[in-house]
């Protein structure tokens, strides 16, 4: 399944054994700094991504122990329980009959060798946590960039909020992102994979045109008892397989050897090549992933300079030795790469086919934090027959997404198992080419997705791990569980990367063609359909990049590269992608069209009789009405490079009607005229041909022939009039010249997420107000609370003002509000500064005590228990308990009182006033009013009123 062409006979057998795919025991086949979704990365230890079994021996090792005798030496990797230090582990292993070879760093373990019986006994000791076999790995082996929509991504310009183009990052081509190709190596002498070496000990930010910035080969440990596990830098690390070079060309080749015809998905991304060696085993691939972890660790010099965000892996242990256990050393390092370093890990799903009755998927492709890729046909219609199927009854074994994996054109490494040292060309079309070849496998599908994720990271540097479970949760639901029931809740967490979530939400399901699952499928994230053959379907680069771009714009609202809204997630943009993709005809005035392209002419031999090693045909649409044409090619005919001196003699041949026959042998610098203009538009082919001579003085060059860079500028002139070109026809042209003609062509953009066109049509008027209130619910809530406070405050003030007005203006009492009372004479008013007046009357005696005089007037059924103020003639608040009336007798004092807020309660069938507020008191003592009142007329009114007062009317 996961096979990177191992080397030698083993690889040869694999090449011809699996329906066009590359297989081997551990296959290789073709994610400003972002932040991890979790600040506490220890969560990985608590929420494991795959089921954990109690047996400490992995499935592959069990098989080997059953099939071998007790004394057969096996290589194993041992993890220990906490308690033993590094050296103690080595001593412990020697005591139990094993020889330690190497200790890992990121995930602590020891690589050792020993007899099968000793290994089996060791696994049963309480100090040992997990033992796995050092199993062999296998590698899984231009139209396709169009199939996934990558070329359309390159064509789209990014518009600002005011719908103008931006100066920086005007287009998405992978700029500023580094992809690690973990494979058989990279032939960095290939023109598409230029070698611009840097050292990890002194890294710097690469230039925009650089390609392979670091290329190293592992000093393997599996074939030696004293391995160094060191990484040795060299220009060509892919000397026996060619698998890794093909993968590298697919993920980020710059197309120099094909006049931009055979570009990688992320042609402007930087590459790191790490060769795991010739015959790859578990300890080798783990060591490589561990090295990627160290290079990409946040805060390191290499990560700060190189921005490593993606690692592509087209290899795996191969069916039937895939052990699905979270203790697996590689599973743990994959999780740590994703969670700790925010690196998107892409894996081939494998080349073992199947019919869904069992699980054939690569174990590493099934790790939730990784992205597993199945292989579809070259044109996106139907699935390949060799792509590994998951178990149709277990959704956790299904691939994540699909990409083209059949007859894939990409870079060819010379003198390797794949390249063979001669031009192999495209098996699918029969075309001959000395720098490219076509092969098939999930190895070829995987780098398509890796390149796409690099495009997404350029669009959204803030991509991170999500809280969404792998295929098992609806929108925004972070609930994590294991549907198989194997793993307990504590070990069943399956969160995925935001890049994977976007890929799944934007993929196009393959519904026609061969080898598709027609009856068995399931509902995954956001209710989207997936199945055991294709996962969620063919990746859609345009929509995926649109979603990533919108996500970044919502998080970084001012575009300064710093995150303003951390709470924004993928669910906020998933429904915006169609609106962000903006296609519209554009009309430009001008009678001239100009196109430019570049390449690097290369040959295998310096002899002039040997055919050119690279094909540089560029096809350009020439519209009807063209009157004149001039093509200028620039190159260096004499050597300028001291280390690799090259002399070249190049020409620009022309095929006028696209039939493959070159009517013009050399049009370089020649003006062609067409009287009256061309009658019919057609695709014209311009091909750089010729020869070059030279040699390279650098040590161990893998390119036997010279290389000569060139660039071409083509100009055509049009008859006055109006012209219309389709999107493909106008792809290479820009309009210049005089305003005698108008050219209309289709152009495409990414609208800014805040652009006016994204505002829903119904978000105006009342609906717009309601939508705004839903988004800003806290604003009306605060306003309502303020109004409530103001209302309460205003109401209290109104009440107090009203009371004061009544005190000043009203001297009349209503019939039901008047009490008769006699007040003891010479009562001294109590000022507000004194303690409240309290009249205490024991119910048994009915005698009032101080502060009244010692004459002790009798109070019938009256108890005044609380009073705040009595001044001159006013009692503000008092609680009064009485029967039917209040009456205080004295020799010569009569008081009129107005009582408010009276509550009545029945007690012994009598009406009782339990609470009253006395607002106003007036008293008369033989014509003299107590307090400040001296008006005789008021006294007479009071006497008259009391004479008419009827006690029976009060209740």
PDB file of N, CA and C in Angstrom, residues 258-262 594-598 615-623 653-660 681-688 712 714 728-733:
ATOM      1  N   UNK A 258       9.696  21.834 -19.419  1.00  0.00           N
ATOM      2  CA  UNK A 258       8.550  21.594 -20.299  1.00  0.00           C
ATOM      3  C   UNK A 258       7.855  22.876 -20.719  1.00  0.00           C
ATOM      4  N   UNK A 259       8.546  24.011 -20.624  1.00  0.00           N
ATOM      5  CA  UNK A 259       7.939  25.307 -20.961  1.00  0.00           C
ATOM      6  C   UNK A 259       6.657  25.519 -20.171  1.00  0.00           C
ATOM      7  N   UNK A 260       6.710  25.201 -18.888  1.00  0.00           N
ATOM      8  CA  UNK A 260       5.594  25.380 -17.955  1.00  0.00           C
ATOM      9  C   UNK A 260       4.423  24.441 -18.222  1.00  0.00           C
ATOM     10  N   UNK A 261       4.613  23.428 -19.045  1.00  0.00           N
ATOM     11  CA  UNK A 261       3.502  22.529 -19.350  1.00  0.00           C
ATOM     12  C   UNK A 261       3.257  21.533 -18.226  1.00  0.00           C
ATOM     13  N   UNK A 262       4.321  21.025 -17.623  1.00  0.00           N
ATOM     14  CA  UNK A 262       4.190  20.004 -16.587  1.00  0.00           C
ATOM     15  C   UNK A 262       4.597  20.597 -15.243  1.00  0.00           C
ATOM     16  N   UNK A 594       0.289  40.032 -25.754  1.00  0.00           N
ATOM     17  CA  UNK A 594       1.662  39.632 -25.416  1.00  0.00           C
ATOM     18  C   UNK A 594       1.639  38.450 -24.452  1.00  0.00           C
ATOM     19  N   UNK A 595       2.516  37.465 -24.708  1.00  0.00           N
ATOM     20  CA  UNK A 595       2.668  36.301 -23.830  1.00  0.00           C
ATOM     21  C   UNK A 595       4.151  36.071 -23.563  1.00  0.00           C
ATOM     22  N   UNK A 596       4.466  35.586 -22.348  1.00  0.00           N
ATOM     23  CA  UNK A 596       5.852  35.305 -21.967  1.00  0.00           C
ATOM     24  C   UNK A 596       5.920  33.950 -21.267  1.00  0.00           C
ATOM     25  N   UNK A 597       6.999  33.209 -21.501  1.00  0.00           N
ATOM     26  CA  UNK A 597       7.246  31.976 -20.761  1.00  0.00           C
ATOM     27  C   UNK A 597       8.740  31.698 -20.741  1.00  0.00           C
ATOM     28  N   UNK A 598       9.132  30.740 -19.902  1.00  0.00           N
ATOM     29  CA  UNK A 598      10.555  30.429 -19.759  1.00  0.00           C
ATOM     30  C   UNK A 598      10.737  28.933 -19.564  1.00  0.00           C
ATOM     31  N   UNK A 615      11.360  18.232 -23.815  1.00  0.00           N
ATOM     32  CA  UNK A 615      10.440  18.784 -24.806  1.00  0.00           C
ATOM     33  C   UNK A 615       9.899  20.101 -24.286  1.00  0.00           C
ATOM     34  N   UNK A 616       9.936  21.138 -25.120  1.00  0.00           N
ATOM     35  CA  UNK A 616       9.589  22.487 -24.664  1.00  0.00           C
ATOM     36  C   UNK A 616       8.499  23.105 -25.526  1.00  0.00           C
ATOM     37  N   UNK A 617       7.534  22.327 -25.915  1.00  0.00           N
ATOM     38  CA  UNK A 617       6.436  22.833 -26.741  1.00  0.00           C
ATOM     39  C   UNK A 617       5.465  23.636 -25.875  1.00  0.00           C
ATOM     40  N   UNK A 618       5.181  24.843 -26.314  1.00  0.00           N
ATOM     41  CA  UNK A 618       4.226  25.722 -25.646  1.00  0.00           C
ATOM     42  C   UNK A 618       3.101  26.029 -26.622  1.00  0.00           C
ATOM     43  N   UNK A 619       1.868  25.749 -26.214  1.00  0.00           N
ATOM     44  CA  UNK A 619       0.728  25.995 -27.089  1.00  0.00           C
ATOM     45  C   UNK A 619       0.027  27.286 -26.694  1.00  0.00           C
ATOM     46  N   UNK A 620      -0.214  28.145 -27.709  1.00  0.00           N
ATOM     47  CA  UNK A 620      -0.802  29.464 -27.515  1.00  0.00           C
ATOM     48  C   UNK A 620      -1.986  29.622 -28.476  1.00  0.00           C
ATOM     49  N   UNK A 621      -3.088  30.175 -27.969  1.00  0.00           N
ATOM     50  CA  UNK A 621      -4.233  30.437 -28.840  1.00  0.00           C
ATOM     51  C   UNK A 621      -3.993  31.722 -29.629  1.00  0.00           C
ATOM     52  N   UNK A 622      -4.045  31.601 -30.959  1.00  0.00           N
ATOM     53  CA  UNK A 622      -3.888  32.751 -31.850  1.00  0.00           C
ATOM     54  C   UNK A 622      -5.251  33.034 -32.479  1.00  0.00           C
ATOM     55  N   UNK A 623      -5.886  34.175 -32.144  1.00  0.00           N
ATOM     56  CA  UNK A 623      -7.257  34.432 -32.607  1.00  0.00           C
ATOM     57  C   UNK A 623      -7.325  34.817 -34.080  1.00  0.00           C
ATOM     58  N   UNK A 653      10.863  26.566 -33.155  1.00  0.00           N
ATOM     59  CA  UNK A 653      10.073  26.022 -34.260  1.00  0.00           C
ATOM     60  C   UNK A 653       8.598  26.339 -34.047  1.00  0.00           C
ATOM     61  N   UNK A 654       7.838  26.418 -35.172  1.00  0.00           N
ATOM     62  CA  UNK A 654       6.426  26.814 -35.097  1.00  0.00           C
ATOM     63  C   UNK A 654       5.535  25.821 -35.829  1.00  0.00           C
ATOM     64  N   UNK A 655       4.507  25.358 -35.101  1.00  0.00           N
ATOM     65  CA  UNK A 655       3.442  24.534 -35.676  1.00  0.00           C
ATOM     66  C   UNK A 655       2.196  25.410 -35.747  1.00  0.00           C
ATOM     67  N   UNK A 656       1.807  25.860 -36.960  1.00  0.00           N
ATOM     68  CA  UNK A 656       0.761  26.867 -37.114  1.00  0.00           C
ATOM     69  C   UNK A 656      -0.649  26.348 -36.862  1.00  0.00           C
ATOM     70  N   UNK A 657      -0.891  25.077 -37.071  1.00  0.00           N
ATOM     71  CA  UNK A 657      -2.261  24.585 -36.956  1.00  0.00           C
ATOM     72  C   UNK A 657      -2.431  23.531 -35.870  1.00  0.00           C
ATOM     73  N   UNK A 658      -1.380  23.278 -35.099  1.00  0.00           N
ATOM     74  CA  UNK A 658      -1.503  22.352 -33.985  1.00  0.00           C
ATOM     75  C   UNK A 658      -1.554  20.898 -34.367  1.00  0.00           C
ATOM     76  N   UNK A 659      -1.118  20.541 -35.593  1.00  0.00           N
ATOM     77  CA  UNK A 659      -1.175  19.140 -36.011  1.00  0.00           C
ATOM     78  C   UNK A 659       0.111  18.385 -35.718  1.00  0.00           C
ATOM     79  N   UNK A 660       1.082  19.035 -35.067  1.00  0.00           N
ATOM     80  CA  UNK A 660       2.333  18.377 -34.724  1.00  0.00           C
ATOM     81  C   UNK A 660       3.412  18.520 -35.763  1.00  0.00           C
ATOM     82  N   UNK A 681      -9.161  31.203 -35.852  1.00  0.00           N
ATOM     83  CA  UNK A 681      -8.276  31.077 -34.706  1.00  0.00           C
ATOM     84  C   UNK A 681      -7.886  29.634 -34.469  1.00  0.00           C
ATOM     85  N   UNK A 682      -6.699  29.412 -33.894  1.00  0.00           N
ATOM     86  CA  UNK A 682      -6.234  28.044 -33.656  1.00  0.00           C
ATOM     87  C   UNK A 682      -5.164  28.050 -32.569  1.00  0.00           C
ATOM     88  N   UNK A 683      -4.888  26.844 -32.027  1.00  0.00           N
ATOM     89  CA  UNK A 683      -3.797  26.673 -31.070  1.00  0.00           C
ATOM     90  C   UNK A 683      -2.510  26.457 -31.862  1.00  0.00           C
ATOM     91  N   UNK A 684      -1.553  27.356 -31.675  1.00  0.00           N
ATOM     92  CA  UNK A 684      -0.266  27.254 -32.355  1.00  0.00           C
ATOM     93  C   UNK A 684       0.770  26.735 -31.361  1.00  0.00           C
ATOM     94  N   UNK A 685       1.669  25.885 -31.869  1.00  0.00           N
ATOM     95  CA  UNK A 685       2.688  25.302 -31.015  1.00  0.00           C
ATOM     96  C   UNK A 685       4.060  25.893 -31.262  1.00  0.00           C
ATOM     97  N   UNK A 686       4.693  26.397 -30.202  1.00  0.00           N
ATOM     98  CA  UNK A 686       6.063  26.929 -30.274  1.00  0.00           C
ATOM     99  C   UNK A 686       6.965  25.973 -29.498  1.00  0.00           C
ATOM    100  N   UNK A 687       8.004  25.465 -30.144  1.00  0.00           N
ATOM    101  CA  UNK A 687       8.843  24.448 -29.521  1.00  0.00           C
ATOM    102  C   UNK A 687      10.311  24.866 -29.579  1.00  0.00           C
ATOM    103  N   UNK A 688      10.954  24.886 -28.411  1.00  0.00           N
ATOM    104  CA  UNK A 688      12.383  25.182 -28.341  1.00  0.00           C
ATOM    105  C   UNK A 688      13.141  23.907 -28.703  1.00  0.00           C
ATOM    106  N   UNK A 712      11.056  33.352 -23.595  1.00  0.00           N
ATOM    107  CA  UNK A 712      10.435  33.701 -24.870  1.00  0.00           C
ATOM    108  C   UNK A 712       9.395  34.788 -24.635  1.00  0.00           C
ATOM    109  N   UNK A 714       6.321  36.598 -26.918  1.00  0.00           N
ATOM    110  CA  UNK A 714       5.551  36.522 -28.159  1.00  0.00           C
ATOM    111  C   UNK A 714       4.577  37.694 -28.222  1.00  0.00           C
ATOM    112  N   UNK A 728      -9.548  29.585 -21.236  1.00  0.00           N
ATOM    113  CA  UNK A 728      -8.337  28.873 -21.630  1.00  0.00           C
ATOM    114  C   UNK A 728      -7.586  29.612 -22.730  1.00  0.00           C
ATOM    115  N   UNK A 729      -8.316  30.175 -23.669  1.00  0.00           N
ATOM    116  CA  UNK A 729      -7.675  30.876 -24.778  1.00  0.00           C
ATOM    117  C   UNK A 729      -6.926  32.126 -24.318  1.00  0.00           C
ATOM    118  N   UNK A 730      -7.427  32.764 -23.282  1.00  0.00           N
ATOM    119  CA  UNK A 730      -6.824  34.022 -22.826  1.00  0.00           C
ATOM    120  C   UNK A 730      -5.811  33.835 -21.704  1.00  0.00           C
ATOM    121  N   UNK A 731      -5.582  32.586 -21.290  1.00  0.00           N
ATOM    122  CA  UNK A 731      -4.776  32.319 -20.094  1.00  0.00           C
ATOM    123  C   UNK A 731      -3.393  32.963 -20.152  1.00  0.00           C
ATOM    124  N   UNK A 732      -2.729  32.953 -21.283  1.00  0.00           N
ATOM    125  CA  UNK A 732      -1.351  33.450 -21.374  1.00  0.00           C
ATOM    126  C   UNK A 732      -1.246  34.899 -21.845  1.00  0.00           C
ATOM    127  N   UNK A 733      -2.350  35.486 -22.301  1.00  0.00           N
ATOM    128  CA  UNK A 733      -2.273  36.794 -22.951  1.00  0.00           C
ATOM    129  C   UNK A 733      -2.520  37.956 -22.001  1.00  0.00           C
TER     130      UNK A 733
END
